PDB file of C-alpha atoms in Angstrom:
ATOM      1  CA  MET A   1     -11.366 -16.806   9.719  1.00 71.00           C
ATOM      2  CA  ARG A   2     -12.344 -18.213   6.232  1.00 81.00           C
ATOM      3  CA  ASP A   3     -12.236 -14.387   5.057  1.00 83.00           C
ATOM      4  CA  LEU A   4      -8.357 -13.933   5.798  1.00 88.00           C
ATOM      5  CA  GLY A   5      -7.477 -17.309   2.513  1.00 89.00           C
ATOM      6  CA  VAL A   6     -10.321 -15.636   0.605  1.00 91.00           C
ATOM      7  CA  GLY A   7      -8.459 -12.346   1.319  1.00 91.00           C
ATOM      8  CA  PHE A   8      -5.293 -14.082   0.398  1.00 93.00           C
ATOM      9  CA  GLY A   9      -7.259 -15.193  -2.512  1.00 93.00           C
ATOM     10  CA  TYR A  10      -7.845 -12.510  -3.755  1.00 94.00           C
ATOM     11  CA  LEU A  11      -4.320 -11.233  -4.061  1.00 94.00           C
ATOM     12  CA  LEU A  12      -3.289 -14.450  -5.848  1.00 94.00           C
ATOM     13  CA  LYS A  13      -6.343 -13.943  -8.175  1.00 94.00           C
ATOM     14  CA  GLY A  14      -4.572 -10.466  -8.903  1.00 93.00           C
ATOM     15  CA  GLN A  15      -1.400 -11.612  -9.822  1.00 93.00           C
ATOM     16  CA  ARG A  16      -2.887 -14.031 -12.281  1.00 93.00           C
ATOM     17  CA  TRP A  17      -4.471 -11.520 -13.393  1.00 91.00           C
ATOM     18  CA  VAL A  18      -1.781  -9.777 -14.797  1.00 90.00           C
ATOM     19  CA  THR A  19       0.071 -12.266 -16.157  1.00 89.00           C
ATOM     20  CA  ARG A  20      -2.561 -13.332 -18.684  1.00 89.00           C
ATOM     21  CA  HIS A  21      -3.039  -9.331 -19.410  1.00 83.00           C
ATOM     22  CA  GLY A  22       1.052  -8.225 -20.155  1.00 79.00           C
ATOM     23  CA  ARG A  23       0.805  -4.894 -21.855  1.00 77.00           C
ATOM     24  CA  ARG A  24      -1.525  -3.912 -19.224  1.00 76.00           C
ATOM     25  CA  TYR A  25       1.329  -5.369 -16.474  1.00 81.00           C
ATOM     26  CA  GLY A  26       3.878  -3.628 -18.353  1.00 79.00           C
ATOM     27  CA  PHE A  27       2.815  -0.451 -18.607  1.00 77.00           C
ATOM     28  CA  GLY A  28       1.453  -1.100 -14.968  1.00 80.00           C
ATOM     29  CA  LEU A  29       5.379  -1.664 -13.899  1.00 85.00           C
ATOM     30  CA  LEU A  30       6.433   2.147 -14.462  1.00 84.00           C
ATOM     31  CA  PRO A  31       4.391   4.063 -11.740  1.00 86.00           C
ATOM     32  CA  GLY A  32       7.040   1.448  -9.237  1.00 84.00           C
ATOM     33  CA  LEU A  33      10.162   1.789 -10.907  1.00 87.00           C
ATOM     34  CA  ILE A  34       9.492   5.121 -10.953  1.00 88.00           C
ATOM     35  CA  THR A  35       8.607   5.797  -7.063  1.00 86.00           C
ATOM     36  CA  LEU A  36      11.669   3.043  -6.526  1.00 85.00           C
ATOM     37  CA  VAL A  37      14.035   5.070  -8.049  1.00 88.00           C
ATOM     38  CA  LEU A  38      12.864   7.721  -5.554  1.00 88.00           C
ATOM     39  CA  TYR A  39      12.363   6.204  -2.382  1.00 86.00           C
ATOM     40  CA  ALA A  40      15.741   4.760  -3.123  1.00 86.00           C
ATOM     41  CA  ALA A  41      17.725   7.891  -3.413  1.00 89.00           C
ATOM     42  CA  ALA A  42      16.475   9.080  -0.028  1.00 87.00           C
ATOM     43  CA  LEU A  43      17.264   5.441   1.777  1.00 85.00           C
ATOM     44  CA  VAL A  44      20.156   6.065   0.659  1.00 88.00           C
ATOM     45  CA  ALA A  45      20.606   9.461   1.618  1.00 87.00           C
ATOM     46  CA  LEU A  46      19.569   8.822   5.187  1.00 82.00           C
ATOM     47  CA  ALA A  47      22.330   5.219   5.600  1.00 83.00           C
ATOM     48  CA  LEU A  48      25.424   8.681   4.057  1.00 84.00           C
ATOM     49  CA  TRP A  49      24.312  11.316   6.667  1.00 84.00           C
ATOM     50  CA  GLY A  50      21.399  10.551   9.172  1.00 81.00           C
ATOM     51  CA  GLU A  51      24.476   9.972  11.178  1.00 80.00           C
ATOM     52  CA  ASP A  52      25.609  13.506  10.922  1.00 80.00           C
ATOM     53  CA  ALA A  53      21.585  14.791  11.263  1.00 82.00           C
ATOM     54  CA  VAL A  54      21.467  13.117  14.719  1.00 80.00           C
ATOM     55  CA  GLY A  55      24.520  14.526  16.273  1.00 81.00           C
ATOM     56  CA  TRP A  56      22.999  18.085  14.511  1.00 83.00           C
ATOM     57  CA  ALA A  57      20.333  17.077  16.549  1.00 80.00           C
ATOM     58  CA  THR A  58      21.336  16.407  20.069  1.00 79.00           C
ATOM     59  CA  PRO A  59      24.572  18.710  20.328  1.00 81.00           C
ATOM     60  CA  PHE A  60      23.770  18.601  24.466  1.00 81.00           C
ATOM     61  CA  ALA A  61      25.706  14.554  23.775  1.00 74.00           C
ATOM     62  CA  ASP A  62      28.950  17.083  22.705  1.00 75.00           C
ATOM     63  CA  ASP A  63      30.256  16.401  25.893  1.00 78.00           C
ATOM     64  CA  TRP A  64      29.350  12.763  27.105  1.00 80.00           C
ATOM     65  CA  SER A  65      32.266  10.741  27.782  1.00 78.00           C
ATOM     66  CA  SER A  66      33.548   7.388  25.316  1.00 77.00           C
ATOM     67  CA  PRO A  67      31.473   5.101  25.043  1.00 83.00           C
ATOM     68  CA  TRP A  68      27.968   6.482  25.993  1.00 80.00           C
ATOM     69  CA  ARG A  69      28.022   9.745  23.181  1.00 77.00           C
ATOM     70  CA  GLY A  70      28.736   7.042  20.233  1.00 78.00           C
ATOM     71  CA  LEU A  71      25.993   4.923  21.593  1.00 81.00           C
ATOM     72  CA  PHE A  72      23.784   7.482  22.364  1.00 80.00           C
ATOM     73  CA  ARG A  73      23.279   8.331  18.538  1.00 78.00           C
ATOM     74  CA  GLY A  74      24.282   5.497  17.521  1.00 81.00           C
ATOM     75  CA  PHE A  75      20.764   4.068  18.372  1.00 81.00           C
ATOM     76  CA  LEU A  76      19.053   7.190  17.393  1.00 80.00           C
ATOM     77  CA  THR A  77      21.044   6.486  13.915  1.00 81.00           C
ATOM     78  CA  ALA A  78      19.764   3.068  13.361  1.00 82.00           C
ATOM     79  CA  VAL A  79      15.673   4.504  14.759  1.00 78.00           C
ATOM     80  CA  LEU A  80      15.692   7.443  12.625  1.00 78.00           C
ATOM     81  CA  PHE A  81      16.201   4.671   9.777  1.00 80.00           C
ATOM     82  CA  ALA A  82      14.007   2.228  10.461  1.00 78.00           C
ATOM     83  CA  LEU A  83      11.534   4.796  10.733  1.00 77.00           C
ATOM     84  CA  GLY A  84      11.956   6.084   7.929  1.00 80.00           C
ATOM     85  CA  LEU A  85      12.136   1.990   6.414  1.00 77.00           C
ATOM     86  CA  LEU A  86       8.531   1.885   7.861  1.00 72.00           C
ATOM     87  CA  LEU A  87       7.943   5.570   6.287  1.00 75.00           C
ATOM     88  CA  ALA A  88       8.831   3.591   2.963  1.00 77.00           C
ATOM     89  CA  VAL A  89       6.704   0.675   3.248  1.00 72.00           C
ATOM     90  CA  LEU A  90       3.863   2.709   4.687  1.00 68.00           C
ATOM     91  CA  THR A  91       3.373   5.319   1.489  1.00 76.00           C
ATOM     92  CA  PHE A  92       5.007   3.633  -1.211  1.00 80.00           C
ATOM     93  CA  THR A  93       2.111   2.568  -2.078  1.00 75.00           C
ATOM     94  CA  ALA A  94      -0.345   5.739  -1.668  1.00 76.00           C
ATOM     95  CA  VAL A  95       2.935   7.778  -4.002  1.00 83.00           C
ATOM     96  CA  THR A  96       2.929   4.844  -6.787  1.00 83.00           C
ATOM     97  CA  LEU A  97      -0.699   5.041  -6.681  1.00 80.00           C
ATOM     98  CA  LEU A  98      -0.636   8.738  -7.286  1.00 78.00           C
ATOM     99  CA  VAL A  99       2.330   8.812  -9.959  1.00 82.00           C
ATOM    100  CA  GLY A 100      -0.153   5.849 -11.656  1.00 81.00           C
ATOM    101  CA  GLN A 101      -3.166   6.873 -11.498  1.00 78.00           C
ATOM    102  CA  PRO A 102      -4.033   7.121 -14.936  1.00 80.00           C
ATOM    103  CA  PHE A 103      -2.496   3.621 -15.678  1.00 84.00           C
ATOM    104  CA  TYR A 104      -3.825   1.963 -12.371  1.00 87.00           C
ATOM    105  CA  GLU A 105      -7.015   3.197 -12.647  1.00 86.00           C
ATOM    106  CA  SER A 106      -7.243   1.882 -16.457  1.00 86.00           C
ATOM    107  CA  LEU A 107      -6.244  -1.251 -14.825  1.00 90.00           C
ATOM    108  CA  SER A 108      -8.460  -1.887 -12.208  1.00 90.00           C
ATOM    109  CA  GLU A 109     -11.484  -0.399 -15.104  1.00 90.00           C
ATOM    110  CA  ARG A 110     -10.584  -3.338 -16.816  1.00 91.00           C
ATOM    111  CA  VAL A 111     -10.598  -6.045 -14.109  1.00 92.00           C
ATOM    112  CA  ASP A 112     -13.989  -4.525 -12.977  1.00 92.00           C
ATOM    113  CA  ALA A 113     -15.443  -5.439 -16.501  1.00 90.00           C
ATOM    114  CA  ASP A 114     -13.524  -8.355 -17.394  1.00 90.00           C
ATOM    115  CA  VAL A 115     -15.660  -9.946 -14.032  1.00 89.00           C
ATOM    116  CA  SER A 116     -18.827  -7.912 -14.189  1.00 85.00           C
ATOM    117  CA  PRO A 117     -22.026  -9.811 -15.750  1.00 83.00           C
ATOM    118  CA  ASP A 118     -23.126  -7.379 -18.178  1.00 80.00           C
ATOM    119  CA  GLY A 119     -19.397  -6.288 -19.366  1.00 80.00           C
ATOM    120  CA  THR A 120     -18.384  -3.066 -18.145  1.00 81.00           C
ATOM    121  CA  ALA A 121     -16.690  -0.777 -15.176  1.00 81.00           C
ATOM    122  CA  PRO A 122     -18.731   2.007 -13.010  1.00 81.00           C
ATOM    123  CA  GLU A 123     -17.013   5.758 -13.613  1.00 79.00           C
ATOM    124  CA  SER A 124     -17.000   8.647 -11.310  1.00 72.00           C
ATOM    125  CA  GLY A 125     -18.083  10.430 -13.598  1.00 73.00           C
ATOM    126  CA  ARG A 126     -14.942  13.308 -12.720  1.00 74.00           C
ATOM    127  CA  PRO A 127     -11.903  14.656 -14.661  1.00 76.00           C
ATOM    128  CA  LEU A 128      -8.600  13.316 -13.873  1.00 71.00           C
ATOM    129  CA  TRP A 129      -7.645  16.590 -12.409  1.00 75.00           C
ATOM    130  CA  ARG A 130     -10.105  15.973  -9.643  1.00 78.00           C
ATOM    131  CA  GLU A 131      -9.495  11.894  -9.097  1.00 78.00           C
ATOM    132  CA  LEU A 132      -5.591  13.163  -8.824  1.00 74.00           C
ATOM    133  CA  TRP A 133      -6.616  16.159  -6.166  1.00 82.00           C
ATOM    134  CA  ILE A 134      -9.154  13.377  -4.188  1.00 82.00           C
ATOM    135  CA  SER A 135      -6.631  10.787  -4.338  1.00 78.00           C
ATOM    136  CA  ALA A 136      -3.607  13.136  -3.447  1.00 80.00           C
ATOM    137  CA  ARG A 137      -6.310  14.353  -0.256  1.00 85.00           C
ATOM    138  CA  ASP A 138      -7.050  10.850   1.283  1.00 84.00           C
ATOM    139  CA  SER A 139      -3.909   9.959   1.005  1.00 78.00           C
ATOM    140  CA  LEU A 140      -2.273  12.078   3.066  1.00 82.00           C
ATOM    141  CA  ARG A 141      -5.299  11.410   5.599  1.00 87.00           C
ATOM    142  CA  VAL A 142      -4.935   8.338   5.602  1.00 83.00           C
ATOM    143  CA  LEU A 143      -0.881   8.383   6.006  1.00 78.00           C
ATOM    144  CA  VAL A 144      -1.730  10.510   9.611  1.00 85.00           C
ATOM    145  CA  ARG A 145      -3.526   7.452  10.654  1.00 87.00           C
ATOM    146  CA  ALA A 146      -0.864   5.432   9.673  1.00 82.00           C
ATOM    147  CA  GLY A 147       1.813   8.337  11.174  1.00 79.00           C
ATOM    148  CA  LEU A 148      -0.296   7.759  14.748  1.00 86.00           C
ATOM    149  CA  TRP A 149      -0.178   4.393  14.997  1.00 86.00           C
ATOM    150  CA  GLY A 150       3.186   4.064  14.040  1.00 79.00           C
ATOM    151  CA  VAL A 151       4.274   5.993  16.767  1.00 82.00           C
ATOM    152  CA  LEU A 152       2.248   4.058  19.264  1.00 86.00           C
ATOM    153  CA  LEU A 153       3.629   0.884  18.016  1.00 81.00           C
ATOM    154  CA  PHE A 154       7.236   2.401  18.390  1.00 75.00           C
ATOM    155  CA  ALA A 155       7.036   3.451  21.853  1.00 81.00           C
ATOM    156  CA  LEU A 156       5.058  -0.052  22.656  1.00 80.00           C
ATOM    157  CA  GLY A 157       8.251  -1.838  21.759  1.00 76.00           C
ATOM    158  CA  PHE A 158      10.594  -0.563  24.346  1.00 75.00           C
ATOM    159  CA  LEU A 159       7.725  -2.888  26.014  1.00 77.00           C
ATOM    160  CA  PRO A 160      10.476  -6.269  27.701  1.00 79.00           C
ATOM    161  CA  PHE A 161       9.307  -8.774  26.284  1.00 81.00           C
ATOM    162  CA  VAL A 162       6.138  -7.440  24.390  1.00 75.00           C
ATOM    163  CA  GLY A 163       8.043  -5.349  22.244  1.00 74.00           C
ATOM    164  CA  GLN A 164       9.916  -8.242  20.603  1.00 73.00           C
ATOM    165  CA  THR A 165       7.077 -10.384  20.287  1.00 81.00           C
ATOM    166  CA  VAL A 166       3.006  -8.913  20.276  1.00 86.00           C
ATOM    167  CA  VAL A 167       4.038  -5.701  18.678  1.00 83.00           C
ATOM    168  CA  PRO A 168       6.068  -6.579  15.255  1.00 84.00           C
ATOM    169  CA  VAL A 169       2.695  -8.715  14.206  1.00 88.00           C
ATOM    170  CA  ILE A 170       0.335  -6.216  15.661  1.00 89.00           C
ATOM    171  CA  GLY A 171       2.438  -3.856  13.105  1.00 87.00           C
ATOM    172  CA  PHE A 172       2.348  -6.018  10.052  1.00 88.00           C
ATOM    173  CA  PHE A 173      -1.414  -6.113  11.161  1.00 92.00           C
ATOM    174  CA  VAL A 174      -2.349  -2.587  11.184  1.00 91.00           C
ATOM    175  CA  THR A 175       0.279  -1.554   7.585  1.00 88.00           C
ATOM    176  CA  GLY A 176      -1.853  -4.212   5.892  1.00 90.00           C
ATOM    177  CA  PHE A 177      -4.648  -2.791   6.651  1.00 93.00           C
ATOM    178  CA  PHE A 178      -3.867   0.353   5.749  1.00 91.00           C
ATOM    179  CA  LEU A 179      -1.507  -0.908   2.950  1.00 89.00           C
ATOM    180  CA  THR A 180      -5.757  -2.640   1.104  1.00 93.00           C
ATOM    181  CA  GLU A 181      -7.359   0.620   1.960  1.00 92.00           C
ATOM    182  CA  GLU A 182      -5.073   2.650  -0.064  1.00 88.00           C
ATOM    183  CA  LEU A 183      -5.067   0.097  -2.752  1.00 91.00           C
ATOM    184  CA  ALA A 184      -9.203  -0.658  -2.885  1.00 92.00           C
ATOM    185  CA  ALA A 185      -8.824   2.910  -3.217  1.00 91.00           C
ATOM    186  CA  VAL A 186      -8.486   2.849  -6.878  1.00 89.00           C
ATOM    187  CA  ALA A 187     -11.671   1.369  -7.678  1.00 91.00           C
ATOM    188  CA  LEU A 188     -14.170   2.493  -4.837  1.00 92.00           C
ATOM    189  CA  GLN A 189     -13.537   6.449  -5.560  1.00 89.00           C
ATOM    190  CA  ARG A 190     -14.309   5.335  -8.866  1.00 89.00           C
ATOM    191  CA  ARG A 191     -17.705   4.800  -7.017  1.00 90.00           C
ATOM    192  CA  ASN A 192     -18.109   7.679  -4.703  1.00 88.00           C
ATOM    193  CA  VAL A 193     -17.414   5.843  -1.837  1.00 90.00           C
ATOM    194  CA  ASP A 194     -15.399   8.565   0.244  1.00 89.00           C
ATOM    195  CA  LEU A 195     -12.809   7.759   2.500  1.00 90.00           C
ATOM    196  CA  ARG A 196     -14.346   7.422   5.670  1.00 91.00           C
ATOM    197  CA  ALA A 197     -16.598   5.261   4.227  1.00 92.00           C
ATOM    198  CA  ARG A 198     -14.143   3.372   2.815  1.00 92.00           C
ATOM    199  CA  LEU A 199     -12.351   3.067   6.441  1.00 93.00           C
ATOM    200  CA  ALA A 200     -15.643   1.584   7.765  1.00 94.00           C
ATOM    201  CA  LEU A 201     -16.470  -0.685   5.283  1.00 93.00           C
ATOM    202  CA  LEU A 202     -12.613  -2.554   5.442  1.00 94.00           C
ATOM    203  CA  ARG A 203     -13.444  -2.538   9.088  1.00 93.00           C
ATOM    204  CA  SER A 204     -16.687  -4.538   8.904  1.00 92.00           C
ATOM    205  CA  ARG A 205     -13.936  -7.550   7.177  1.00 92.00           C
ATOM    206  CA  LYS A 206     -10.586  -6.705   9.125  1.00 92.00           C
ATOM    207  CA  THR A 207     -10.207 -10.466   8.555  1.00 93.00           C
ATOM    208  CA  LEU A 208     -10.345 -10.037   4.700  1.00 94.00           C
ATOM    209  CA  VAL A 209      -8.160  -7.089   4.833  1.00 95.00           C
ATOM    210  CA  TRP A 210      -5.686  -8.627   6.576  1.00 94.00           C
ATOM    211  CA  GLY A 211      -5.951 -12.029   4.543  1.00 94.00           C
ATOM    212  CA  PHE A 212      -5.070  -9.524   1.555  1.00 95.00           C
ATOM    213  CA  GLY A 213      -3.030  -7.309   3.176  1.00 93.00           C
ATOM    214  CA  THR A 214      -0.895  -8.302   5.464  1.00 93.00           C
ATOM    215  CA  PRO A 215       1.045 -10.922   2.756  1.00 93.00           C
ATOM    216  CA  LEU A 216       1.696  -8.004   0.683  1.00 92.00           C
ATOM    217  CA  GLY A 217       3.301  -5.828   3.681  1.00 87.00           C
ATOM    218  CA  LEU A 218       5.384  -8.727   4.079  1.00 88.00           C
ATOM    219  CA  ALA A 219       6.576  -9.016   0.807  1.00 88.00           C
ATOM    220  CA  PHE A 220       6.674  -5.555   0.186  1.00 81.00           C
ATOM    221  CA  LEU A 221       9.448  -5.667   2.849  1.00 77.00           C
ATOM    222  CA  VAL A 222      11.563  -7.439   0.152  1.00 77.00           C
ATOM    223  CA  PRO A 223      13.581  -4.924  -2.134  1.00 64.00           C
ATOM    224  CA  PHE A 224      12.254  -4.614  -5.679  1.00 76.00           C
ATOM    225  CA  VAL A 225       9.332  -6.984  -5.019  1.00 84.00           C
ATOM    226  CA  ALA A 226       6.226  -4.460  -4.078  1.00 80.00           C
ATOM    227  CA  VAL A 227       7.402  -2.870  -8.034  1.00 84.00           C
ATOM    228  CA  PHE A 228       6.580  -6.743  -9.485  1.00 88.00           C
ATOM    229  CA  LEU A 229       3.118  -7.272  -7.094  1.00 90.00           C
ATOM    230  CA  MET A 230       1.939  -3.127  -7.870  1.00 88.00           C
ATOM    231  CA  PRO A 231      -0.447  -4.045 -10.981  1.00 90.00           C
ATOM    232  CA  GLY A 232      -1.441  -7.347  -9.627  1.00 92.00           C
ATOM    233  CA  ALA A 233      -2.391  -6.078  -6.121  1.00 93.00           C
ATOM    234  CA  VAL A 234      -4.721  -3.250  -8.047  1.00 92.00           C
ATOM    235  CA  ALA A 235      -6.184  -5.985  -9.867  1.00 93.00           C
ATOM    236  CA  GLY A 236      -6.533  -8.127  -6.781  1.00 94.00           C
ATOM    237  CA  ALA A 237      -8.224  -5.140  -4.739  1.00 94.00           C
ATOM    238  CA  THR A 238     -10.730  -4.450  -7.410  1.00 94.00           C
ATOM    239  CA  LEU A 239     -12.177  -8.453  -6.829  1.00 94.00           C
ATOM    240  CA  LEU A 240     -12.396  -7.517  -2.979  1.00 95.00           C
ATOM    241  CA  ALA A 241     -13.709  -4.054  -3.372  1.00 93.00           C
ATOM    242  CA  ARG A 242     -16.334  -5.591  -5.614  1.00 93.00           C
ATOM    243  CA  ASP A 243     -16.580  -8.492  -2.469  1.00 92.00           C
ATOM    244  CA  LEU A 244     -16.909  -5.942   0.177  1.00 92.00           C
ATOM    245  CA  LEU A 245     -19.561  -3.776  -1.989  1.00 91.00           C
ATOM    246  CA  GLY A 246     -21.545  -7.276  -2.383  1.00 88.00           C
ATOM    247  CA  GLU A 247     -21.082  -6.578  -6.146  1.00 86.00           C
ATOM    248  CA  GLU A 248     -21.301 -10.446  -8.674  1.00 76.00           C
ATOM    249  CA  ASN A 249     -18.740 -11.280 -10.159  1.00 70.00           C
ATOM    250  CA  ALA A 250     -19.489 -13.026 -13.543  1.00 66.00           C
ATOM    251  CA  GLY A 251     -16.680 -16.462 -14.378  1.00 56.00           C
ATOM    252  CA  ASP A 252     -13.336 -16.637 -14.117  1.00 47.00           C
ATOM    253  CA  ASP A 253     -11.795 -13.385 -13.524  1.00 42.00           C
ATOM    254  CA  SER A 254      -8.709 -13.785 -16.049  1.00 41.00           C
ATOM    255  CA  ALA A 255     -11.803 -14.131 -18.479  1.00 40.00           C
ATOM    256  CA  ALA A 256     -12.430 -11.180 -20.492  1.00 39.00           C
ATOM    257  CA  PRO A 257     -15.610 -10.518 -20.496  1.00 39.00           C
ATOM    258  CA  GLY A 258     -18.983 -13.207 -21.494  1.00 39.00           C
ATOM    259  CA  GLY A 259     -15.647 -15.920 -20.862  1.00 40.00           C
ATOM    260  CA  ARG A 260     -13.330 -14.995 -23.966  1.00 41.00           C
ATOM    261  CA  PRO A 261     -10.259 -14.606 -23.372  1.00 43.00           C
ATOM    262  CA  ASP A 262      -8.802 -11.108 -23.856  1.00 46.00           C
ATOM    263  CA  THR A 263      -6.839 -11.094 -26.858  1.00 39.00           C
ATOM    264  CA  GLU A 264      -5.794  -6.991 -26.413  1.00 46.00           C
ATOM    265  CA  ASP A 265      -4.336  -7.806 -23.881  1.00 46.00           C
ATOM    266  CA  ALA A 266      -2.931 -11.267 -23.766  1.00 39.00           C
ATOM    267  CA  THR A 267       1.356 -11.212 -24.616  1.00 35.00           C
ATOM    268  CA  PRO A 268       1.909 -12.620 -27.928  1.00 35.00           C
TER     269      PRO A 268
END
C-alpha cells in the first residue's frame, strides 16, 4: 500500500512544479479553459433539452397514466444527465490533452529535463501531426474501454446496497486508472511506448496509479478545478511515468538541471 502514498506524492510534486514555473502554468491553463467552455455548453444543452430527448425516445410511455409516465421519464432524464456528466469526467482529460498537445508536450519535456541526470528529455522524433493522430487514436481506444466499464458499473448500480456503496468506490478507482493513463501517455508516447505496453505498465503498479489518479478524479468532479490542476497533473504524471520505467531522478523535481532555479520560467 506504500505505492498509494507515492502516487499521491507525485500528484503533489507536479502541482508544486508548475507553481514554480509560472509562465508554463499559464500556457497550460488555456487548453483546459477551452475544453471547459465546450463541455459546459454541452451539459447545459443536455439539462435544457434532455427531457425532450427522453420523451422523443420513449413514445410507448405517452399513454401511461400519471404519475408513472412522469416518474419514468424523470428517472431516465436524470440517468441521461448522470451519464453525460460521467462521460465528461472520463473524456475531459483526453480532449484537453488533444487540444493542448503542443503545450503539454513542452511542459512534460521540461519536467523530464529538470529531473534527468543529464538534463535532457526523450524525444519521439515524430512530426506534430503524427503525434496528434496517435494521441487521438489511443484516446478513442481508451474511451471505449472506459465506456465498457461505465456500462458495467451502471448496471451493477441497481443491485441493492452494493450498488450504492461498493460500486461507486470501484467507479472512482476505474476513473483514476484511465485518468492516469491519459496523463502519463504524454511522457510515455514520447518514449515510443504504445498503448498496449502503457496499459500493461500501469497494471503492474495499480496501487501507484490509483494513488495518483483516484484523488485527481475526485478533484475533477468539482467545477473548474480540473482546469487549474491539469498542468500540474501532466507534470506529476511525467514523474510517475519515470518511476514506472525505472528512470533515475536527479535532485528535486522543482529545480532546473544541476539544482539551479529555473529563472527562465519562474514567476517575477
